[in-house]
Amino acid sequence: MDARSQSIPMLDLSTARSEDGHFSPAFISKLRDAAHRVGFFQLTGYGSTTEEVSELFDATRHFFDLPLEDRLELDNRRSPHFRGYTRLGHEITQGRPDAREQLDFGPERPALENYPANQPYWLVQGPNLWPDKAMPQLRGVAMAWAERMSVVGAELLSAIAVSLELPEGHFTDAFTGTPAWMAKLVHYVGGVVKEAGSQGVGAHADYGFITLLLQDQIGGLQVLPPGSAGWIPVEPIPGALVVNLGEMLEVATQGYLAATIHRVQAPPPGIDRYTIPFFFSPRLDAVIDPVKLPPALAEQTRGITDDPENPMLASYGANVLKGWLRAHPEVARIHHPQLVQTPRTD
């Protein structure tokens, strides 16, 4: 692998379009290179202010400073939709607990009472759990950030389509109506979850299209680009978004775009790390067909990552439900036992 792949590319979204409104060829070239070669890049110039970022981090820290009993009022074991608060060590990645606690939220929509039996992924739609009594400001701050990230995600997805020599709006239909984005407020704590060891989050790829991560200055995120011999750290840059591509784009491009494996190392004991990831994702019923790549790009496809234990699916709803069931087995057993595979004993 060449030396360029040993660092994470930098892109400036404010340079994405020329004065005539079309995407800049220089930006598209940089984006295509980063998305194919690494699957990760850092993004500046996306329109947020220092004050907005500070407010979001302050709110995140405030939430995790609330008494545990207040956080447990939002316990995700109460939510059949995998929303709410997950305690330290109760999310599972690669079969091990993660050294983090988090608050999961998504679009504010009512639960669906009836849906086809062959579409169980509709169960992930439902109301969020917010600390409206203990911290009434959090809902507004978090949802405002999600709205901003939805705009950034849509612009990047249009640029990605152009980088594949497709029309800007090629992927738009999958997001029309009720896009099922997800977001988290995350607090990493080292040295508390014994079973986690150094695992903040285990190695994994993301389910959807584009992940937009705001991280603090502690660090710990590492990526394993295609063909890389070792893990590469993603160094914190104040206010920048860390962007990575999800499994839907790898499936759609037969591996030309990479849903790159990444992990987080837990911080040292006594050090707190805070992040806010946003997962820009389509409707739950969206099925992503393969795109027709131009010959020059088609020659560089790598195929879809082959993991029999965690196959990538073209149905977004099926892909995300598979991930939730694996990551939150307690919620799955309580609310969806019919979807949990019971190990055979014979």
mmCIF file of C-alpha atoms in Angstrom:
data_model
loop_
_atom_site.group_PDB
_atom_site.id
_atom_site.type_symbol
_atom_site.label_atom_id
_atom_site.label_comp_id
_atom_site.label_asym_id
_atom_site.label_seq_id
_atom_site.Cartn_x
_atom_site.Cartn_y
_atom_site.Cartn_z
ATOM 1 C CA MET A 1 0.000 0.000 0.000
ATOM 2 C CA ASP A 2 1.330 3.448 -0.893
ATOM 3 C CA ALA A 3 2.284 6.013 1.731
ATOM 4 C CA ARG A 4 -0.854 8.083 1.091
ATOM 5 C CA SER A 5 -2.970 5.340 2.659
ATOM 6 C CA GLN A 6 -1.132 5.705 5.933
ATOM 7 C CA SER A 7 -2.972 8.946 6.685
ATOM 8 C CA ILE A 8 -6.576 10.099 6.572
ATOM 9 C CA PRO A 9 -7.360 12.553 3.730
ATOM 10 C CA MET A 10 -8.723 16.040 4.431
ATOM 11 C CA LEU A 11 -11.575 17.603 2.437
ATOM 12 C CA ASP A 12 -13.192 21.036 2.677
ATOM 13 C CA LEU A 13 -16.916 20.948 1.880
ATOM 14 C CA SER A 14 -16.978 24.702 1.285
ATOM 15 C CA THR A 15 -14.942 24.048 -1.879
ATOM 16 C CA ALA A 16 -17.246 21.295 -3.163
ATOM 17 C CA ARG A 17 -19.161 23.420 -5.671
ATOM 18 C CA SER A 18 -17.984 25.934 -8.229
ATOM 19 C CA GLU A 19 -19.619 29.331 -8.661
ATOM 20 C CA ASP A 20 -21.961 27.876 -11.287
ATOM 21 C CA GLY A 21 -23.396 25.449 -8.683
ATOM 22 C CA HIS A 22 -21.844 22.316 -10.135
ATOM 23 C CA PHE A 23 -19.443 20.168 -8.175
ATOM 24 C CA SER A 24 -15.818 21.144 -8.547
ATOM 25 C CA PRO A 25 -13.800 18.529 -10.484
ATOM 26 C CA ALA A 26 -10.927 18.986 -8.009
ATOM 27 C CA PHE A 27 -13.185 18.235 -5.031
ATOM 28 C CA ILE A 28 -14.761 15.252 -6.787
ATOM 29 C CA SER A 29 -11.327 13.827 -7.577
ATOM 30 C CA LYS A 30 -10.227 14.118 -3.949
ATOM 31 C CA LEU A 31 -13.490 12.607 -2.731
ATOM 32 C CA ARG A 32 -13.295 9.674 -5.140
ATOM 33 C CA ASP A 33 -9.733 8.920 -4.072
ATOM 34 C CA ALA A 34 -10.550 9.071 -0.355
ATOM 35 C CA ALA A 35 -13.746 7.021 -0.661
ATOM 36 C CA HIS A 36 -12.144 4.290 -2.764
ATOM 37 C CA ARG A 37 -8.676 4.094 -1.288
ATOM 38 C CA VAL A 38 -9.351 4.631 2.425
ATOM 39 C CA GLY A 39 -13.116 4.798 3.005
ATOM 40 C CA PHE A 40 -12.459 7.536 5.583
ATOM 41 C CA PHE A 41 -11.705 11.244 5.436
ATOM 42 C CA GLN A 42 -11.936 14.308 7.631
ATOM 43 C CA LEU A 43 -14.266 17.129 6.612
ATOM 44 C CA THR A 44 -14.080 20.835 7.347
ATOM 45 C CA GLY A 45 -16.093 23.727 5.938
ATOM 46 C CA TYR A 46 -19.445 22.019 6.473
ATOM 47 C CA GLY A 47 -21.161 25.079 7.930
ATOM 48 C CA SER A 48 -21.115 24.533 11.675
ATOM 49 C CA THR A 49 -19.789 27.139 14.094
ATOM 50 C CA THR A 50 -17.411 26.740 17.005
ATOM 51 C CA GLU A 51 -20.250 27.767 19.320
ATOM 52 C CA GLU A 52 -22.573 25.098 17.948
ATOM 53 C CA VAL A 53 -19.965 22.377 18.380
ATOM 54 C CA SER A 54 -19.185 23.551 21.925
ATOM 55 C CA GLU A 55 -22.874 23.586 22.836
ATOM 56 C CA LEU A 56 -23.290 20.024 21.581
ATOM 57 C CA PHE A 57 -20.287 18.729 23.519
ATOM 58 C CA ASP A 58 -21.386 20.608 26.644
ATOM 59 C CA ALA A 59 -24.834 19.034 26.404
ATOM 60 C CA THR A 60 -23.322 15.595 25.869
ATOM 61 C CA ARG A 61 -21.073 15.895 28.936
ATOM 62 C CA HIS A 62 -23.979 17.238 30.979
ATOM 63 C CA PHE A 63 -26.122 14.237 30.073
ATOM 64 C CA PHE A 64 -23.505 11.718 31.178
ATOM 65 C CA ASP A 65 -22.932 13.714 34.362
ATOM 66 C CA LEU A 66 -26.585 13.234 35.342
ATOM 67 C CA PRO A 67 -27.183 10.820 38.222
ATOM 68 C CA LEU A 68 -27.349 7.246 37.015
ATOM 69 C CA GLU A 69 -30.973 6.970 38.119
ATOM 70 C CA ASP A 70 -31.892 9.806 35.749
ATOM 71 C CA ARG A 71 -30.091 8.150 32.856
ATOM 72 C CA LEU A 72 -31.703 4.810 33.647
ATOM 73 C CA GLU A 73 -35.140 6.360 33.212
ATOM 74 C CA LEU A 74 -34.165 6.178 29.525
ATOM 75 C CA ASP A 75 -32.876 2.593 29.735
ATOM 76 C CA ASN A 76 -32.941 1.143 26.222
ATOM 77 C CA ARG A 77 -34.259 -2.127 27.632
ATOM 78 C CA ARG A 78 -37.568 -0.266 27.872
ATOM 79 C CA SER A 79 -37.569 0.473 24.147
ATOM 80 C CA PRO A 80 -38.486 -2.165 21.564
ATOM 81 C CA HIS A 81 -37.007 0.250 19.003
ATOM 82 C CA PHE A 82 -33.432 0.190 20.391
ATOM 83 C CA ARG A 83 -33.662 3.830 21.500
ATOM 84 C CA GLY A 84 -32.482 5.391 24.735
ATOM 85 C CA TYR A 85 -29.626 4.923 27.174
ATOM 86 C CA THR A 86 -27.223 1.977 27.079
ATOM 87 C CA ARG A 87 -25.220 1.393 30.257
ATOM 88 C CA LEU A 88 -21.476 0.878 30.329
ATOM 89 C CA GLY A 89 -20.532 -2.514 28.964
ATOM 90 C CA HIS A 90 -23.999 -3.368 27.624
ATOM 91 C CA GLU A 91 -23.384 -2.890 23.920
ATOM 92 C CA ILE A 92 -21.617 -5.824 22.281
ATOM 93 C CA THR A 93 -19.176 -5.712 19.368
ATOM 94 C CA GLN A 94 -17.396 -8.816 18.110
ATOM 95 C CA GLY A 95 -18.855 -10.715 21.059
ATOM 96 C CA ARG A 96 -17.265 -8.448 23.704
ATOM 97 C CA PRO A 97 -18.732 -5.549 25.697
ATOM 98 C CA ASP A 98 -17.704 -2.032 24.726
ATOM 99 C CA ALA A 99 -16.209 0.408 27.238
ATOM 100 C CA ARG A 100 -18.804 3.077 26.561
ATOM 101 C CA GLU A 101 -22.258 4.298 27.486
ATOM 102 C CA GLN A 102 -24.492 6.064 25.007
ATOM 103 C CA LEU A 103 -27.843 7.621 24.151
ATOM 104 C CA ASP A 104 -29.325 6.435 20.846
ATOM 105 C CA PHE A 105 -31.890 8.533 19.001
ATOM 106 C CA GLY A 106 -33.407 8.860 15.556
ATOM 107 C CA PRO A 107 -36.312 10.500 13.738
ATOM 108 C CA GLU A 108 -39.281 11.268 15.996
ATOM 109 C CA ARG A 109 -41.918 8.936 14.568
ATOM 110 C CA PRO A 110 -44.615 6.768 16.104
ATOM 111 C CA ALA A 111 -44.120 3.034 16.316
ATOM 112 C CA LEU A 112 -45.759 0.947 13.601
ATOM 113 C CA GLU A 113 -48.341 -1.434 15.032
ATOM 114 C CA ASN A 114 -48.772 -3.503 11.898
ATOM 115 C CA TYR A 115 -46.223 -4.391 9.266
ATOM 116 C CA PRO A 116 -45.626 -7.428 7.021
ATOM 117 C CA ALA A 117 -44.165 -10.416 8.815
ATOM 118 C CA ASN A 118 -41.364 -10.557 6.251
ATOM 119 C CA GLN A 119 -40.378 -6.953 7.057
ATOM 120 C CA PRO A 120 -39.521 -7.077 10.775
ATOM 121 C CA TYR A 121 -37.115 -4.156 10.365
ATOM 122 C CA TRP A 122 -40.064 -1.765 10.803
ATOM 123 C CA LEU A 123 -39.829 -2.448 14.530
ATOM 124 C CA VAL A 124 -36.818 -0.122 14.775
ATOM 125 C CA GLN A 125 -39.103 2.856 14.039
ATOM 126 C CA GLY A 126 -40.485 4.461 17.162
ATOM 127 C CA PRO A 127 -40.249 7.299 19.659
ATOM 128 C CA ASN A 128 -37.018 8.470 21.245
ATOM 129 C CA LEU A 129 -36.361 8.556 24.975
ATOM 130 C CA TRP A 130 -35.227 11.987 26.223
ATOM 131 C CA PRO A 131 -34.379 13.333 29.697
ATOM 132 C CA ASP A 132 -37.004 16.073 29.384
ATOM 133 C CA LYS A 133 -37.361 16.511 33.146
ATOM 134 C CA ALA A 134 -33.707 16.336 34.174
ATOM 135 C CA MET A 135 -32.302 18.051 31.076
ATOM 136 C CA PRO A 136 -35.011 19.597 28.891
ATOM 137 C CA GLN A 137 -32.571 21.335 26.547
ATOM 138 C CA LEU A 138 -30.964 18.134 25.263
ATOM 139 C CA ARG A 139 -33.719 17.179 22.821
ATOM 140 C CA GLY A 140 -33.491 20.486 20.936
ATOM 141 C CA VAL A 141 -29.697 20.576 20.810
ATOM 142 C CA ALA A 142 -29.383 16.965 19.622
ATOM 143 C CA MET A 143 -32.135 17.156 17.021
ATOM 144 C CA ALA A 144 -30.785 20.444 15.627
ATOM 145 C CA TRP A 145 -27.424 18.730 15.118
ATOM 146 C CA ALA A 146 -29.154 15.813 13.397
ATOM 147 C CA GLU A 147 -30.883 18.232 11.039
ATOM 148 C CA ARG A 148 -27.558 19.864 10.134
ATOM 149 C CA MET A 149 -25.909 16.476 9.610
ATOM 150 C CA SER A 150 -28.765 15.373 7.338
ATOM 151 C CA VAL A 151 -27.986 18.322 5.052
ATOM 152 C CA VAL A 152 -24.249 17.532 5.082
ATOM 153 C CA GLY A 153 -24.926 13.857 4.405
ATOM 154 C CA ALA A 154 -27.180 14.632 1.445
ATOM 155 C CA GLU A 155 -24.564 16.930 -0.093
ATOM 156 C CA LEU A 156 -21.819 14.332 0.322
ATOM 157 C CA LEU A 157 -24.010 11.590 -1.149
ATOM 158 C CA SER A 158 -24.699 13.763 -4.203
ATOM 159 C CA ALA A 159 -20.959 14.324 -4.570
ATOM 160 C CA ILE A 160 -20.278 10.603 -4.216
ATOM 161 C CA ALA A 161 -22.787 9.887 -6.989
ATOM 162 C CA VAL A 162 -21.003 12.373 -9.251
ATOM 163 C CA SER A 163 -17.652 10.791 -8.349
ATOM 164 C CA LEU A 164 -19.059 7.512 -9.725
ATOM 165 C CA GLU A 165 -20.101 9.347 -12.926
ATOM 166 C CA LEU A 166 -23.754 9.084 -11.960
ATOM 167 C CA PRO A 167 -26.353 11.889 -11.772
ATOM 168 C CA GLU A 168 -26.301 13.885 -8.526
ATOM 169 C CA GLY A 169 -29.682 12.517 -7.522
ATOM 170 C CA HIS A 170 -28.930 8.855 -8.221
ATOM 171 C CA PHE A 171 -29.421 7.761 -4.581
ATOM 172 C CA THR A 172 -32.127 10.310 -3.700
ATOM 173 C CA ASP A 173 -35.130 8.001 -4.048
ATOM 174 C CA ALA A 174 -33.884 5.779 -1.213
ATOM 175 C CA PHE A 175 -34.031 8.775 1.145
ATOM 176 C CA THR A 176 -37.366 10.221 0.015
ATOM 177 C CA GLY A 177 -40.107 10.323 2.645
ATOM 178 C CA THR A 178 -38.914 8.774 5.892
ATOM 179 C CA PRO A 179 -35.114 8.376 5.967
ATOM 180 C CA ALA A 180 -34.118 6.284 8.982
ATOM 181 C CA TRP A 181 -31.014 8.122 10.155
ATOM 182 C CA MET A 182 -29.537 7.251 13.530
ATOM 183 C CA ALA A 183 -27.391 9.210 15.970
ATOM 184 C CA LYS A 184 -25.701 8.740 19.317
ATOM 185 C CA LEU A 185 -24.208 10.683 22.176
ATOM 186 C CA VAL A 186 -21.295 8.546 23.372
ATOM 187 C CA HIS A 187 -19.118 8.539 26.492
ATOM 188 C CA TYR A 188 -16.058 6.271 26.571
ATOM 189 C CA VAL A 189 -14.698 5.288 29.992
ATOM 190 C CA GLY A 190 -11.502 3.267 30.320
ATOM 191 C CA GLY A 191 -10.652 0.834 33.105
ATOM 192 C CA VAL A 192 -14.222 0.317 34.337
ATOM 193 C CA VAL A 193 -15.608 -2.478 32.147
ATOM 194 C CA LYS A 194 -13.233 -5.329 32.966
ATOM 195 C CA GLU A 195 -14.448 -7.601 30.163
ATOM 196 C CA ALA A 196 -13.856 -4.857 27.578
ATOM 197 C CA GLY A 197 -10.144 -4.579 28.224
ATOM 198 C CA SER A 198 -8.833 -1.976 25.807
ATOM 199 C CA GLN A 199 -11.925 -2.201 23.575
ATOM 200 C CA GLY A 200 -13.824 1.056 23.393
ATOM 201 C CA VAL A 201 -15.679 -0.353 20.405
ATOM 202 C CA GLY A 202 -14.611 -3.505 18.623
ATOM 203 C CA ALA A 203 -13.716 -3.708 14.944
ATOM 204 C CA HIS A 204 -16.736 -3.239 12.692
ATOM 205 C CA ALA A 205 -18.132 -1.543 9.592
ATOM 206 C CA ASP A 206 -21.186 0.730 9.648
ATOM 207 C CA TYR A 207 -24.609 -0.327 8.346
ATOM 208 C CA GLY A 208 -25.797 2.577 6.241
ATOM 209 C CA PHE A 209 -24.508 5.053 3.671
ATOM 210 C CA ILE A 210 -22.403 7.740 5.358
ATOM 211 C CA THR A 211 -21.273 8.219 8.965
ATOM 212 C CA LEU A 212 -20.465 11.731 10.197
ATOM 213 C CA LEU A 213 -18.570 11.674 13.492
ATOM 214 C CA LEU A 214 -17.742 14.597 15.741
ATOM 215 C CA GLN A 215 -14.978 13.561 18.147
ATOM 216 C CA ASP A 216 -13.320 15.374 21.012
ATOM 217 C CA GLN A 217 -9.563 15.775 21.382
ATOM 218 C CA ILE A 218 -8.806 12.542 23.278
ATOM 219 C CA GLY A 219 -8.448 10.266 20.268
ATOM 220 C CA GLY A 220 -8.675 6.485 20.032
ATOM 221 C CA LEU A 221 -10.384 5.961 16.656
ATOM 222 C CA GLN A 222 -8.400 3.659 14.339
ATOM 223 C CA VAL A 223 -9.135 2.473 10.801
ATOM 224 C CA LEU A 224 -8.013 -0.471 8.673
ATOM 225 C CA PRO A 225 -8.236 0.609 5.003
ATOM 226 C CA PRO A 226 -8.467 -2.036 2.273
ATOM 227 C CA GLY A 227 -5.089 -3.646 1.802
ATOM 228 C CA SER A 228 -3.563 -1.957 4.837
ATOM 229 C CA ALA A 229 -1.118 -3.917 6.938
ATOM 230 C CA GLY A 230 -2.019 -2.123 10.162
ATOM 231 C CA TRP A 231 -4.359 0.207 11.978
ATOM 232 C CA ILE A 232 -4.172 3.939 11.235
ATOM 233 C CA PRO A 233 -5.168 6.488 13.914
ATOM 234 C CA VAL A 234 -7.658 9.230 13.067
ATOM 235 C CA GLU A 235 -6.110 12.209 14.791
ATOM 236 C CA PRO A 236 -8.618 14.664 16.307
ATOM 237 C CA ILE A 237 -9.022 17.997 14.509
ATOM 238 C CA PRO A 238 -11.127 20.545 16.421
ATOM 239 C CA GLY A 239 -14.557 20.901 14.841
ATOM 240 C CA ALA A 240 -13.848 18.581 11.905
ATOM 241 C CA LEU A 241 -16.141 15.695 11.020
ATOM 242 C CA VAL A 242 -14.698 12.235 10.529
ATOM 243 C CA VAL A 243 -16.532 10.751 7.541
ATOM 244 C CA ASN A 244 -16.692 7.098 6.628
ATOM 245 C CA LEU A 245 -18.767 5.077 4.213
ATOM 246 C CA GLY A 246 -21.181 2.326 5.194
ATOM 247 C CA GLU A 247 -22.066 -1.087 3.871
ATOM 248 C CA MET A 248 -24.821 0.170 1.557
ATOM 249 C CA LEU A 249 -22.272 1.953 -0.624
ATOM 250 C CA GLU A 250 -19.897 -1.006 -0.641
ATOM 251 C CA VAL A 251 -22.771 -3.258 -1.745
ATOM 252 C CA ALA A 252 -23.940 -0.772 -4.387
ATOM 253 C CA THR A 253 -20.477 -0.461 -5.926
ATOM 254 C CA GLN A 254 -19.332 -4.069 -5.549
ATOM 255 C CA GLY A 255 -16.528 -2.892 -3.307
ATOM 256 C CA TYR A 256 -15.241 0.052 -5.349
ATOM 257 C CA LEU A 257 -16.228 2.182 -2.360
ATOM 258 C CA ALA A 258 -15.061 0.788 0.948
ATOM 259 C CA ALA A 259 -17.060 0.282 4.144
ATOM 260 C CA THR A 260 -13.799 0.365 6.035
ATOM 261 C CA ILE A 261 -13.331 -1.573 9.247
ATOM 262 C CA HIS A 262 -12.656 0.650 12.263
ATOM 263 C CA ARG A 263 -12.431 0.414 16.036
ATOM 264 C CA VAL A 264 -11.962 2.600 19.089
ATOM 265 C CA GLN A 265 -9.356 2.049 21.783
ATOM 266 C CA ALA A 266 -10.675 2.817 25.251
ATOM 267 C CA PRO A 267 -9.093 5.860 26.920
ATOM 268 C CA PRO A 268 -6.796 5.404 29.902
ATOM 269 C CA PRO A 269 -8.493 5.051 33.304
ATOM 270 C CA GLY A 270 -9.653 8.417 34.582
ATOM 271 C CA ILE A 271 -9.886 9.949 31.080
ATOM 272 C CA ASP A 272 -13.278 10.602 29.466
ATOM 273 C CA ARG A 273 -13.827 10.608 25.693
ATOM 274 C CA TYR A 274 -16.977 11.997 24.055
ATOM 275 C CA THR A 275 -18.175 11.581 20.479
ATOM 276 C CA ILE A 276 -21.353 12.256 18.518
ATOM 277 C CA PRO A 277 -21.779 9.951 15.502
ATOM 278 C CA PHE A 278 -24.555 10.507 12.957
ATOM 279 C CA PHE A 279 -25.479 7.737 10.529
ATOM 280 C CA PHE A 280 -26.981 9.146 7.315
ATOM 281 C CA SER A 281 -29.292 6.359 6.220
ATOM 282 C CA PRO A 282 -32.206 5.780 3.811
ATOM 283 C CA ARG A 283 -35.750 4.550 4.420
ATOM 284 C CA LEU A 284 -36.003 1.234 6.181
ATOM 285 C CA ASP A 285 -37.651 -0.327 3.117
ATOM 286 C CA ALA A 286 -34.942 0.875 0.728
ATOM 287 C CA VAL A 287 -33.200 -1.819 -1.312
ATOM 288 C CA ILE A 288 -29.983 -0.646 -2.938
ATOM 289 C CA ASP A 289 -29.387 -1.984 -6.429
ATOM 290 C CA PRO A 290 -25.879 -2.273 -7.853
ATOM 291 C CA VAL A 291 -24.785 0.770 -9.822
ATOM 292 C CA LYS A 292 -23.301 0.597 -13.290
ATOM 293 C CA LEU A 293 -19.775 1.898 -12.927
ATOM 294 C CA PRO A 294 -17.762 3.284 -15.830
ATOM 295 C CA PRO A 295 -15.160 0.770 -17.066
ATOM 296 C CA ALA A 296 -12.206 2.586 -15.481
ATOM 297 C CA LEU A 297 -13.822 2.336 -12.035
ATOM 298 C CA ALA A 298 -15.332 -1.114 -12.557
ATOM 299 C CA GLU A 299 -11.812 -2.459 -13.095
ATOM 300 C CA GLN A 300 -10.939 -1.358 -9.556
ATOM 301 C CA THR A 301 -13.816 -3.030 -7.713
ATOM 302 C CA ARG A 302 -12.749 -5.311 -4.880
ATOM 303 C CA GLY A 303 -15.985 -7.233 -4.406
ATOM 304 C CA ILE A 304 -18.101 -7.164 -1.276
ATOM 305 C CA THR A 305 -16.363 -8.025 1.987
ATOM 306 C CA ASP A 306 -16.903 -11.723 2.643
ATOM 307 C CA ASP A 307 -17.828 -12.317 6.283
ATOM 308 C CA PRO A 308 -20.165 -15.330 6.683
ATOM 309 C CA GLU A 309 -20.833 -14.316 10.293
ATOM 310 C CA ASN A 310 -21.958 -10.825 9.288
ATOM 311 C CA PRO A 311 -23.030 -10.690 5.634
ATOM 312 C CA MET A 312 -23.784 -7.345 3.972
ATOM 313 C CA LEU A 313 -27.378 -7.075 2.772
ATOM 314 C CA ALA A 314 -28.822 -4.907 -0.005
ATOM 315 C CA SER A 315 -31.937 -4.210 2.108
ATOM 316 C CA TYR A 316 -31.124 -1.354 4.463
ATOM 317 C CA GLY A 317 -33.799 -2.355 6.978
ATOM 318 C CA ALA A 318 -32.602 -5.950 7.100
ATOM 319 C CA ASN A 319 -28.985 -4.819 7.419
ATOM 320 C CA VAL A 320 -29.638 -2.418 10.289
ATOM 321 C CA LEU A 321 -31.925 -4.814 12.179
ATOM 322 C CA LYS A 322 -29.235 -7.491 11.975
ATOM 323 C CA GLY A 323 -26.820 -5.032 13.545
ATOM 324 C CA TRP A 324 -29.140 -3.939 16.356
ATOM 325 C CA LEU A 325 -29.949 -7.524 17.323
ATOM 326 C CA ARG A 326 -26.247 -8.379 17.570
ATOM 327 C CA ALA A 327 -25.215 -5.231 19.406
ATOM 328 C CA HIS A 328 -28.057 -5.157 21.962
ATOM 329 C CA PRO A 329 -28.879 -8.774 22.867
ATOM 330 C CA GLU A 330 -30.721 -7.798 26.055
ATOM 331 C CA VAL A 331 -33.173 -5.601 24.165
ATOM 332 C CA ALA A 332 -33.564 -8.332 21.553
ATOM 333 C CA ARG A 333 -34.341 -11.023 24.151
ATOM 334 C CA ILE A 334 -36.821 -8.824 26.032
ATOM 335 C CA HIS A 335 -38.780 -7.437 23.090
ATOM 336 C CA HIS A 336 -38.027 -9.636 20.081
ATOM 337 C CA PRO A 337 -37.309 -13.194 21.235
ATOM 338 C CA GLN A 338 -38.739 -14.539 17.982
ATOM 339 C CA LEU A 339 -35.860 -12.896 16.133
ATOM 340 C CA VAL A 340 -33.095 -14.194 18.373
ATOM 341 C CA GLN A 341 -31.427 -17.423 17.349
ATOM 342 C CA THR A 342 -31.220 -19.831 20.279
ATOM 343 C CA PRO A 343 -28.071 -21.947 20.175
ATOM 344 C CA ARG A 344 -28.709 -25.656 19.666
ATOM 345 C CA THR A 345 -27.820 -27.951 22.569
ATOM 346 C CA ASP A 346 -27.983 -31.309 20.814
#
